[in-house]
Amino acid sequence: MERLPSWIRQHLAALRALLVLTLVTGAIYPLLVTGVAQAVMNGDANGSLLQEGGKDVGSALIGQSFTDGDGNPLKKYFQSRPSAGGYDPLASGASNLGPEDVLDTLPVPGAKDDEGNPDTGRQSLLTQVCARSTAVGELEGVSGARPYCTADGVGAVLKVFPTAGTPTRVVSVNQACPATPFIPVYQGVKVECGRPGEDYSAGRTVPVRGNARAVVPPDAVTASGSGLDPHISVAYAELQAPRVARERGLGLDTVRALIGRHITGRALGFMGEPGVNVLELNLALDRLKG
């Protein structure tokens, strides 16, 4: 070995180091960690799977939908918060839309997208929140109104076109014609409905707050950062309780008590807010008689 050229000895030493580190970090360490995890926290290590009737029905760590084949909410179940990824673990993530995303792209009748499908336009984050709030309000029998939302569930946003500093044209850009604008007049100018395909970029964007007081909780209308949050707020669970109790023929106090038993505390005792795991709560509901 000593007779070998130095550059060969260096390469052999590097190869030995590679083999040793591959064995330690690629085999021994993973097997050790996996073995400890399986022995100490088997359920968590295997995905926190929940079973019913001997079958896996989901994970306590991943949110899922409780809807029928057409996507309509199953009224006898508590509903999860919205998901930007369609509750698909492979599409986990947020919408990446921010609070300034308030302008919709209205679909143009008869137009096609790049793939030849009918043009569906694009909803802003504001309109998504408004539409979700309206839908939750209808499902739960409460007001779905929110600040900055129109009565028909889109963002209450105007485009104002001034001439010499004075508004001469005002358009409710998220309300496609022939919709009636959410306010008839703005600063003395009649408000028009939005016309699909028309360019309003030159106008000044004016969101209108209105006087509505939100009843539907924020987590019912916004997706989590992962899009797979398995929890909802206690307030959202309480909002759904009357509907679930009615659909199942249960007493409201019974459903509320069940919610109370499934409230999880703050992370590490001080981070975030208490929540309710929707899958665990719905499984507990199915175990009740009624």
mmCIF file with all atom_site columns, C-alpha atoms in Angstrom, residues 80-269:
data_model
loop_
_atom_site.group_PDB
_atom_site.id
_atom_site.type_symbol
_atom_site.label_atom_id
_atom_site.label_alt_id
_atom_site.label_comp_id
_atom_site.label_asym_id
_atom_site.label_entity_id
_atom_site.label_seq_id
_atom_site.pdbx_PDB_ins_code
_atom_site.Cartn_x
_atom_site.Cartn_y
_atom_site.Cartn_z
_atom_site.occupancy
_atom_site.B_iso_or_equiv
_atom_site.pdbx_formal_charge
_atom_site.auth_seq_id
_atom_site.auth_comp_id
_atom_site.auth_asym_id
_atom_site.auth_atom_id
_atom_site.pdbx_PDB_model_num
ATOM 1   C CA . SER A 1 80  ? -63.380 20.758 7.794   1.00 0.00 ? 80  SER A CA 1
ATOM 2   C CA . ARG A 1 81  ? -61.827 24.100 6.967   1.00 0.00 ? 81  ARG A CA 1
ATOM 3   C CA . PRO A 1 82  ? -61.235 24.809 3.258   1.00 0.00 ? 82  PRO A CA 1
ATOM 4   C CA . SER A 1 83  ? -58.241 23.285 1.473   1.00 0.00 ? 83  SER A CA 1
ATOM 5   C CA . ALA A 1 84  ? -56.235 25.024 -1.240  1.00 0.00 ? 84  ALA A CA 1
ATOM 6   C CA . GLY A 1 85  ? -55.005 21.623 -2.394  1.00 0.00 ? 85  GLY A CA 1
ATOM 7   C CA . GLY A 1 86  ? -58.279 19.722 -2.427  1.00 0.00 ? 86  GLY A CA 1
ATOM 8   C CA . TYR A 1 87  ? -57.303 17.725 0.705   1.00 0.00 ? 87  TYR A CA 1
ATOM 9   C CA . ASP A 1 88  ? -54.677 15.950 -1.385  1.00 0.00 ? 88  ASP A CA 1
ATOM 10  C CA . PRO A 1 89  ? -51.487 15.249 0.624   1.00 0.00 ? 89  PRO A CA 1
ATOM 11  C CA . LEU A 1 90  ? -49.516 15.312 -2.634  1.00 0.00 ? 90  LEU A CA 1
ATOM 12  C CA . ALA A 1 91  ? -50.780 18.838 -3.337  1.00 0.00 ? 91  ALA A CA 1
ATOM 13  C CA . SER A 1 92  ? -50.210 20.213 0.140   1.00 0.00 ? 92  SER A CA 1
ATOM 14  C CA . GLY A 1 93  ? -49.752 23.967 0.217   1.00 0.00 ? 93  GLY A CA 1
ATOM 15  C CA . ALA A 1 94  ? -51.445 27.328 0.430   1.00 0.00 ? 94  ALA A CA 1
ATOM 16  C CA . SER A 1 95  ? -53.000 29.364 -2.376  1.00 0.00 ? 95  SER A CA 1
ATOM 17  C CA . ASN A 1 96  ? -50.175 31.922 -2.091  1.00 0.00 ? 96  ASN A CA 1
ATOM 18  C CA . LEU A 1 97  ? -52.744 34.693 -2.518  1.00 0.00 ? 97  LEU A CA 1
ATOM 19  C CA . GLY A 1 98  ? -52.378 37.719 -0.252  1.00 0.00 ? 98  GLY A CA 1
ATOM 20  C CA . PRO A 1 99  ? -54.748 40.318 1.231   1.00 0.00 ? 99  PRO A CA 1
ATOM 21  C CA . GLU A 1 100 ? -54.315 42.612 -1.767  1.00 0.00 ? 100 GLU A CA 1
ATOM 22  C CA . ASP A 1 101 ? -55.723 39.974 -4.136  1.00 0.00 ? 101 ASP A CA 1
ATOM 23  C CA . VAL A 1 102 ? -59.200 41.514 -4.462  1.00 0.00 ? 102 VAL A CA 1
ATOM 24  C CA . LEU A 1 103 ? -59.882 41.674 -8.214  1.00 0.00 ? 103 LEU A CA 1
ATOM 25  C CA . ASP A 1 104 ? -61.581 38.806 -10.051 1.00 0.00 ? 104 ASP A CA 1
ATOM 26  C CA . THR A 1 105 ? -61.082 37.916 -13.688 1.00 0.00 ? 105 THR A CA 1
ATOM 27  C CA . LEU A 1 106 ? -64.633 37.514 -14.948 1.00 0.00 ? 106 LEU A CA 1
ATOM 28  C CA . PRO A 1 107 ? -65.276 34.552 -17.267 1.00 0.00 ? 107 PRO A CA 1
ATOM 29  C CA . VAL A 1 108 ? -66.001 35.561 -20.845 1.00 0.00 ? 108 VAL A CA 1
ATOM 30  C CA . PRO A 1 109 ? -69.083 33.739 -22.197 1.00 0.00 ? 109 PRO A CA 1
ATOM 31  C CA . GLY A 1 110 ? -68.170 31.452 -25.081 1.00 0.00 ? 110 GLY A CA 1
ATOM 32  C CA . ALA A 1 111 ? -64.430 31.899 -24.606 1.00 0.00 ? 111 ALA A CA 1
ATOM 33  C CA . LYS A 1 112 ? -61.989 29.006 -24.185 1.00 0.00 ? 112 LYS A CA 1
ATOM 34  C CA . ASP A 1 113 ? -58.853 28.707 -22.102 1.00 0.00 ? 113 ASP A CA 1
ATOM 35  C CA . ASP A 1 114 ? -55.472 27.562 -23.462 1.00 0.00 ? 114 ASP A CA 1
ATOM 36  C CA . GLU A 1 115 ? -56.539 23.920 -23.145 1.00 0.00 ? 115 GLU A CA 1
ATOM 37  C CA . GLY A 1 116 ? -59.807 24.402 -24.992 1.00 0.00 ? 116 GLY A CA 1
ATOM 38  C CA . ASN A 1 117 ? -62.009 24.311 -21.898 1.00 0.00 ? 117 ASN A CA 1
ATOM 39  C CA . PRO A 1 118 ? -64.733 26.901 -21.228 1.00 0.00 ? 118 PRO A CA 1
ATOM 40  C CA . ASP A 1 119 ? -63.313 30.054 -19.653 1.00 0.00 ? 119 ASP A CA 1
ATOM 41  C CA . THR A 1 120 ? -64.065 30.025 -15.904 1.00 0.00 ? 120 THR A CA 1
ATOM 42  C CA . GLY A 1 121 ? -62.204 33.212 -15.038 1.00 0.00 ? 121 GLY A CA 1
ATOM 43  C CA . ARG A 1 122 ? -60.329 33.532 -11.747 1.00 0.00 ? 122 ARG A CA 1
ATOM 44  C CA . GLN A 1 123 ? -61.659 34.312 -8.307  1.00 0.00 ? 123 GLN A CA 1
ATOM 45  C CA . SER A 1 124 ? -59.606 36.600 -6.111  1.00 0.00 ? 124 SER A CA 1
ATOM 46  C CA . LEU A 1 125 ? -58.823 35.602 -2.537  1.00 0.00 ? 125 LEU A CA 1
ATOM 47  C CA . LEU A 1 126 ? -61.409 38.127 -1.373  1.00 0.00 ? 126 LEU A CA 1
ATOM 48  C CA . THR A 1 127 ? -64.151 36.606 -3.524  1.00 0.00 ? 127 THR A CA 1
ATOM 49  C CA . GLN A 1 128 ? -63.164 33.096 -2.407  1.00 0.00 ? 128 GLN A CA 1
ATOM 50  C CA . VAL A 1 129 ? -63.609 34.189 1.211   1.00 0.00 ? 129 VAL A CA 1
ATOM 51  C CA . CYS A 1 130 ? -66.926 35.884 0.430   1.00 0.00 ? 130 CYS A CA 1
ATOM 52  C CA . ALA A 1 131 ? -68.273 32.868 -1.480  1.00 0.00 ? 131 ALA A CA 1
ATOM 53  C CA . ARG A 1 132 ? -67.239 30.451 1.262   1.00 0.00 ? 132 ARG A CA 1
ATOM 54  C CA . SER A 1 133 ? -68.831 32.635 3.919   1.00 0.00 ? 133 SER A CA 1
ATOM 55  C CA . THR A 1 134 ? -72.085 32.770 1.953   1.00 0.00 ? 134 THR A CA 1
ATOM 56  C CA . ALA A 1 135 ? -72.084 28.986 1.502   1.00 0.00 ? 135 ALA A CA 1
ATOM 57  C CA . VAL A 1 136 ? -71.375 28.330 5.191   1.00 0.00 ? 136 VAL A CA 1
ATOM 58  C CA . GLY A 1 137 ? -74.096 30.787 6.193   1.00 0.00 ? 137 GLY A CA 1
ATOM 59  C CA . GLU A 1 138 ? -76.626 28.977 4.016   1.00 0.00 ? 138 GLU A CA 1
ATOM 60  C CA . LEU A 1 139 ? -75.567 25.568 5.351   1.00 0.00 ? 139 LEU A CA 1
ATOM 61  C CA . GLU A 1 140 ? -75.715 26.592 9.003   1.00 0.00 ? 140 GLU A CA 1
ATOM 62  C CA . GLY A 1 141 ? -78.740 28.902 8.767   1.00 0.00 ? 141 GLY A CA 1
ATOM 63  C CA . VAL A 1 142 ? -76.854 32.013 9.852   1.00 0.00 ? 142 VAL A CA 1
ATOM 64  C CA . SER A 1 143 ? -75.760 35.205 8.161   1.00 0.00 ? 143 SER A CA 1
ATOM 65  C CA . GLY A 1 144 ? -72.869 34.691 5.776   1.00 0.00 ? 144 GLY A CA 1
ATOM 66  C CA . ALA A 1 145 ? -72.272 38.416 5.398   1.00 0.00 ? 145 ALA A CA 1
ATOM 67  C CA . ARG A 1 146 ? -68.773 39.815 5.868   1.00 0.00 ? 146 ARG A CA 1
ATOM 68  C CA . PRO A 1 147 ? -67.053 43.174 5.535   1.00 0.00 ? 147 PRO A CA 1
ATOM 69  C CA . TYR A 1 148 ? -65.842 43.840 1.986   1.00 0.00 ? 148 TYR A CA 1
ATOM 70  C CA . CYS A 1 149 ? -68.308 41.280 0.579   1.00 0.00 ? 149 CYS A CA 1
ATOM 71  C CA . THR A 1 150 ? -71.409 41.861 -1.536  1.00 0.00 ? 150 THR A CA 1
ATOM 72  C CA . ALA A 1 151 ? -74.744 40.237 -0.791  1.00 0.00 ? 151 ALA A CA 1
ATOM 73  C CA . ASP A 1 152 ? -74.223 37.845 -3.715  1.00 0.00 ? 152 ASP A CA 1
ATOM 74  C CA . GLY A 1 153 ? -70.923 36.580 -2.307  1.00 0.00 ? 153 GLY A CA 1
ATOM 75  C CA . VAL A 1 154 ? -68.138 38.342 -4.205  1.00 0.00 ? 154 VAL A CA 1
ATOM 76  C CA . GLY A 1 155 ? -65.611 40.989 -3.240  1.00 0.00 ? 155 GLY A CA 1
ATOM 77  C CA . ALA A 1 156 ? -67.116 44.464 -2.839  1.00 0.00 ? 156 ALA A CA 1
ATOM 78  C CA . VAL A 1 157 ? -64.551 46.255 -4.994  1.00 0.00 ? 157 VAL A CA 1
ATOM 79  C CA . LEU A 1 158 ? -64.908 49.265 -7.260  1.00 0.00 ? 158 LEU A CA 1
ATOM 80  C CA . LYS A 1 159 ? -62.758 50.536 -10.078 1.00 0.00 ? 159 LYS A CA 1
ATOM 81  C CA . VAL A 1 160 ? -62.936 54.328 -10.158 1.00 0.00 ? 160 VAL A CA 1
ATOM 82  C CA . PHE A 1 161 ? -61.948 56.242 -13.278 1.00 0.00 ? 161 PHE A CA 1
ATOM 83  C CA . PRO A 1 162 ? -61.289 59.925 -12.539 1.00 0.00 ? 162 PRO A CA 1
ATOM 84  C CA . THR A 1 163 ? -61.077 62.865 -14.877 1.00 0.00 ? 163 THR A CA 1
ATOM 85  C CA . ALA A 1 164 ? -59.235 65.882 -13.462 1.00 0.00 ? 164 ALA A CA 1
ATOM 86  C CA . GLY A 1 165 ? -59.398 64.244 -10.043 1.00 0.00 ? 165 GLY A CA 1
ATOM 87  C CA . THR A 1 166 ? -63.179 63.772 -10.132 1.00 0.00 ? 166 THR A CA 1
ATOM 88  C CA . PRO A 1 167 ? -64.770 60.304 -10.613 1.00 0.00 ? 167 PRO A CA 1
ATOM 89  C CA . THR A 1 168 ? -66.535 60.082 -13.963 1.00 0.00 ? 168 THR A CA 1
ATOM 90  C CA . ARG A 1 169 ? -67.015 56.311 -14.180 1.00 0.00 ? 169 ARG A CA 1
ATOM 91  C CA . VAL A 1 170 ? -67.327 53.658 -11.437 1.00 0.00 ? 170 VAL A CA 1
ATOM 92  C CA . VAL A 1 171 ? -67.529 49.888 -11.977 1.00 0.00 ? 171 VAL A CA 1
ATOM 93  C CA . SER A 1 172 ? -68.267 47.076 -9.508  1.00 0.00 ? 172 SER A CA 1
ATOM 94  C CA . VAL A 1 173 ? -65.642 44.905 -11.178 1.00 0.00 ? 173 VAL A CA 1
ATOM 95  C CA . ASN A 1 174 ? -66.384 41.600 -9.419  1.00 0.00 ? 174 ASN A CA 1
ATOM 96  C CA . GLN A 1 175 ? -70.103 41.635 -10.241 1.00 0.00 ? 175 GLN A CA 1
ATOM 97  C CA . ALA A 1 176 ? -70.606 40.497 -13.825 1.00 0.00 ? 176 ALA A CA 1
ATOM 98  C CA . CYS A 1 177 ? -73.453 42.046 -15.792 1.00 0.00 ? 177 CYS A CA 1
ATOM 99  C CA . PRO A 1 178 ? -76.401 41.875 -15.568 1.00 0.00 ? 178 PRO A CA 1
ATOM 100 C CA . ALA A 1 179 ? -75.849 41.810 -11.772 1.00 0.00 ? 179 ALA A CA 1
ATOM 101 C CA . THR A 1 180 ? -77.064 44.783 -9.781  1.00 0.00 ? 180 THR A CA 1
ATOM 102 C CA . PRO A 1 181 ? -74.081 46.616 -8.236  1.00 0.00 ? 181 PRO A CA 1
ATOM 103 C CA . PHE A 1 182 ? -73.873 46.354 -4.440  1.00 0.00 ? 182 PHE A CA 1
ATOM 104 C CA . ILE A 1 183 ? -74.083 50.152 -4.192  1.00 0.00 ? 183 ILE A CA 1
ATOM 105 C CA . PRO A 1 184 ? -75.986 52.228 -6.753  1.00 0.00 ? 184 PRO A CA 1
ATOM 106 C CA . VAL A 1 185 ? -73.918 55.418 -6.554  1.00 0.00 ? 185 VAL A CA 1
ATOM 107 C CA . TYR A 1 186 ? -70.342 56.291 -5.564  1.00 0.00 ? 186 TYR A CA 1
ATOM 108 C CA . GLN A 1 187 ? -69.417 59.932 -5.012  1.00 0.00 ? 187 GLN A CA 1
ATOM 109 C CA . GLY A 1 188 ? -72.319 61.036 -7.171  1.00 0.00 ? 188 GLY A CA 1
ATOM 110 C CA . VAL A 1 189 ? -71.546 58.659 -10.050 1.00 0.00 ? 189 VAL A CA 1
ATOM 111 C CA . LYS A 1 190 ? -73.780 55.716 -10.975 1.00 0.00 ? 190 LYS A CA 1
ATOM 112 C CA . VAL A 1 191 ? -72.049 52.366 -10.415 1.00 0.00 ? 191 VAL A CA 1
ATOM 113 C CA . GLU A 1 192 ? -71.934 49.959 -13.355 1.00 0.00 ? 192 GLU A CA 1
ATOM 114 C CA . CYS A 1 193 ? -71.722 46.173 -13.302 1.00 0.00 ? 193 CYS A CA 1
ATOM 115 C CA . GLY A 1 194 ? -68.559 44.506 -14.592 1.00 0.00 ? 194 GLY A CA 1
ATOM 116 C CA . ARG A 1 195 ? -68.300 43.498 -18.233 1.00 0.00 ? 195 ARG A CA 1
ATOM 117 C CA . PRO A 1 196 ? -66.289 40.301 -18.875 1.00 0.00 ? 196 PRO A CA 1
ATOM 118 C CA . GLY A 1 197 ? -63.217 40.887 -20.999 1.00 0.00 ? 197 GLY A CA 1
ATOM 119 C CA . GLU A 1 198 ? -63.133 44.648 -20.444 1.00 0.00 ? 198 GLU A CA 1
ATOM 120 C CA . ASP A 1 199 ? -59.826 46.106 -19.221 1.00 0.00 ? 199 ASP A CA 1
ATOM 121 C CA . TYR A 1 200 ? -60.214 48.025 -15.969 1.00 0.00 ? 200 TYR A CA 1
ATOM 122 C CA . SER A 1 201 ? -56.517 48.229 -15.095 1.00 0.00 ? 201 SER A CA 1
ATOM 123 C CA . ALA A 1 202 ? -56.421 52.014 -15.545 1.00 0.00 ? 202 ALA A CA 1
ATOM 124 C CA . GLY A 1 203 ? -58.963 52.564 -12.770 1.00 0.00 ? 203 GLY A CA 1
ATOM 125 C CA . ARG A 1 204 ? -58.237 53.099 -9.087  1.00 0.00 ? 204 ARG A CA 1
ATOM 126 C CA . THR A 1 205 ? -59.061 50.031 -6.968  1.00 0.00 ? 205 THR A CA 1
ATOM 127 C CA . VAL A 1 206 ? -61.408 50.846 -4.076  1.00 0.00 ? 206 VAL A CA 1
ATOM 128 C CA . PRO A 1 207 ? -62.487 48.011 -1.728  1.00 0.00 ? 207 PRO A CA 1
ATOM 129 C CA . VAL A 1 208 ? -65.664 48.983 0.137   1.00 0.00 ? 208 VAL A CA 1
ATOM 130 C CA . ARG A 1 209 ? -65.931 47.764 3.723   1.00 0.00 ? 209 ARG A CA 1
ATOM 131 C CA . GLY A 1 210 ? -69.659 48.076 4.392   1.00 0.00 ? 210 GLY A CA 1
ATOM 132 C CA . ASN A 1 211 ? -71.330 47.556 7.781   1.00 0.00 ? 211 ASN A CA 1
ATOM 133 C CA . ALA A 1 212 ? -71.662 43.765 7.893   1.00 0.00 ? 212 ALA A CA 1
ATOM 134 C CA . ARG A 1 213 ? -70.590 41.892 11.025  1.00 0.00 ? 213 ARG A CA 1
ATOM 135 C CA . ALA A 1 214 ? -69.048 38.490 10.335  1.00 0.00 ? 214 ALA A CA 1
ATOM 136 C CA . VAL A 1 215 ? -70.750 35.557 12.067  1.00 0.00 ? 215 VAL A CA 1
ATOM 137 C CA . VAL A 1 216 ? -68.886 32.811 10.215  1.00 0.00 ? 216 VAL A CA 1
ATOM 138 C CA . PRO A 1 217 ? -65.417 32.282 11.827  1.00 0.00 ? 217 PRO A CA 1
ATOM 139 C CA . PRO A 1 218 ? -62.249 33.009 9.826   1.00 0.00 ? 218 PRO A CA 1
ATOM 140 C CA . ASP A 1 219 ? -61.111 29.376 9.686   1.00 0.00 ? 219 ASP A CA 1
ATOM 141 C CA . ALA A 1 220 ? -64.372 28.445 7.927   1.00 0.00 ? 220 ALA A CA 1
ATOM 142 C CA . VAL A 1 221 ? -63.478 30.668 4.958   1.00 0.00 ? 221 VAL A CA 1
ATOM 143 C CA . THR A 1 222 ? -59.669 30.477 4.754   1.00 0.00 ? 222 THR A CA 1
ATOM 144 C CA . ALA A 1 223 ? -57.381 27.530 4.040   1.00 0.00 ? 223 ALA A CA 1
ATOM 145 C CA . SER A 1 224 ? -54.463 26.680 6.299   1.00 0.00 ? 224 SER A CA 1
ATOM 146 C CA . GLY A 1 225 ? -50.846 27.067 5.225   1.00 0.00 ? 225 GLY A CA 1
ATOM 147 C CA . SER A 1 226 ? -50.632 23.345 4.483   1.00 0.00 ? 226 SER A CA 1
ATOM 148 C CA . GLY A 1 227 ? -54.128 23.051 3.048   1.00 0.00 ? 227 GLY A CA 1
ATOM 149 C CA . LEU A 1 228 ? -54.470 19.916 5.188   1.00 0.00 ? 228 LEU A CA 1
ATOM 150 C CA . ASP A 1 229 ? -55.209 21.253 8.660   1.00 0.00 ? 229 ASP A CA 1
ATOM 151 C CA . PRO A 1 230 ? -57.194 18.519 10.495  1.00 0.00 ? 230 PRO A CA 1
ATOM 152 C CA . HIS A 1 231 ? -58.538 20.962 13.096  1.00 0.00 ? 231 HIS A CA 1
ATOM 153 C CA . ILE A 1 232 ? -61.191 23.644 13.159  1.00 0.00 ? 232 ILE A CA 1
ATOM 154 C CA . SER A 1 233 ? -61.681 26.309 15.782  1.00 0.00 ? 233 SER A CA 1
ATOM 155 C CA . VAL A 1 234 ? -63.995 25.744 18.714  1.00 0.00 ? 234 VAL A CA 1
ATOM 156 C CA . ALA A 1 235 ? -66.136 28.606 17.380  1.00 0.00 ? 235 ALA A CA 1
ATOM 157 C CA . TYR A 1 236 ? -66.574 26.891 14.009  1.00 0.00 ? 236 TYR A CA 1
ATOM 158 C CA . ALA A 1 237 ? -67.453 23.600 15.692  1.00 0.00 ? 237 ALA A CA 1
ATOM 159 C CA . GLU A 1 238 ? -70.036 25.371 17.866  1.00 0.00 ? 238 GLU A CA 1
ATOM 160 C CA . LEU A 1 239 ? -71.522 27.026 14.778  1.00 0.00 ? 239 LEU A CA 1
ATOM 161 C CA . GLN A 1 240 ? -72.046 23.617 13.153  1.00 0.00 ? 240 GLN A CA 1
ATOM 162 C CA . ALA A 1 241 ? -73.415 21.891 16.253  1.00 0.00 ? 241 ALA A CA 1
ATOM 163 C CA . PRO A 1 242 ? -77.123 22.786 15.752  1.00 0.00 ? 242 PRO A CA 1
ATOM 164 C CA . ARG A 1 243 ? -77.117 21.464 12.188  1.00 0.00 ? 243 ARG A CA 1
ATOM 165 C CA . VAL A 1 244 ? -75.371 18.206 13.127  1.00 0.00 ? 244 VAL A CA 1
ATOM 166 C CA . ALA A 1 245 ? -77.687 17.674 16.104  1.00 0.00 ? 245 ALA A CA 1
ATOM 167 C CA . ARG A 1 246 ? -80.750 18.264 13.928  1.00 0.00 ? 246 ARG A CA 1
ATOM 168 C CA . GLU A 1 247 ? -79.589 15.944 11.146  1.00 0.00 ? 247 GLU A CA 1
ATOM 169 C CA . ARG A 1 248 ? -78.773 13.138 13.583  1.00 0.00 ? 248 ARG A CA 1
ATOM 170 C CA . GLY A 1 249 ? -81.763 13.566 15.856  1.00 0.00 ? 249 GLY A CA 1
ATOM 171 C CA . LEU A 1 250 ? -79.506 14.259 18.840  1.00 0.00 ? 250 LEU A CA 1
ATOM 172 C CA . GLY A 1 251 ? -79.842 16.797 21.600  1.00 0.00 ? 251 GLY A CA 1
ATOM 173 C CA . LEU A 1 252 ? -77.785 19.946 21.088  1.00 0.00 ? 252 LEU A CA 1
ATOM 174 C CA . ASP A 1 253 ? -76.281 19.545 24.555  1.00 0.00 ? 253 ASP A CA 1
ATOM 175 C CA . THR A 1 254 ? -75.106 16.052 23.603  1.00 0.00 ? 254 THR A CA 1
ATOM 176 C CA . VAL A 1 255 ? -73.305 17.324 20.511  1.00 0.00 ? 255 VAL A CA 1
ATOM 177 C CA . ARG A 1 256 ? -71.781 20.249 22.380  1.00 0.00 ? 256 ARG A CA 1
ATOM 178 C CA . ALA A 1 257 ? -70.530 17.928 25.117  1.00 0.00 ? 257 ALA A CA 1
ATOM 179 C CA . LEU A 1 258 ? -68.915 15.761 22.445  1.00 0.00 ? 258 LEU A CA 1
ATOM 180 C CA . ILE A 1 259 ? -67.184 18.824 21.036  1.00 0.00 ? 259 ILE A CA 1
ATOM 181 C CA . GLY A 1 260 ? -65.880 19.647 24.487  1.00 0.00 ? 260 GLY A CA 1
ATOM 182 C CA . ARG A 1 261 ? -64.347 16.199 24.845  1.00 0.00 ? 261 ARG A CA 1
ATOM 183 C CA . HIS A 1 262 ? -62.448 16.613 21.572  1.00 0.00 ? 262 HIS A CA 1
ATOM 184 C CA . ILE A 1 263 ? -60.925 20.036 22.126  1.00 0.00 ? 263 ILE A CA 1
ATOM 185 C CA . THR A 1 264 ? -57.143 19.991 21.885  1.00 0.00 ? 264 THR A CA 1
ATOM 186 C CA . GLY A 1 265 ? -55.101 22.551 23.793  1.00 0.00 ? 265 GLY A CA 1
ATOM 187 C CA . ARG A 1 266 ? -52.575 25.050 22.501  1.00 0.00 ? 266 ARG A CA 1
ATOM 188 C CA . ALA A 1 267 ? -49.330 23.656 21.109  1.00 0.00 ? 267 ALA A CA 1
ATOM 189 C CA . LEU A 1 268 ? -46.730 23.485 23.900  1.00 0.00 ? 268 LEU A CA 1
ATOM 190 C CA . GLY A 1 269 ? -49.346 25.096 26.116  1.00 0.00 ? 269 GLY A CA 1
#
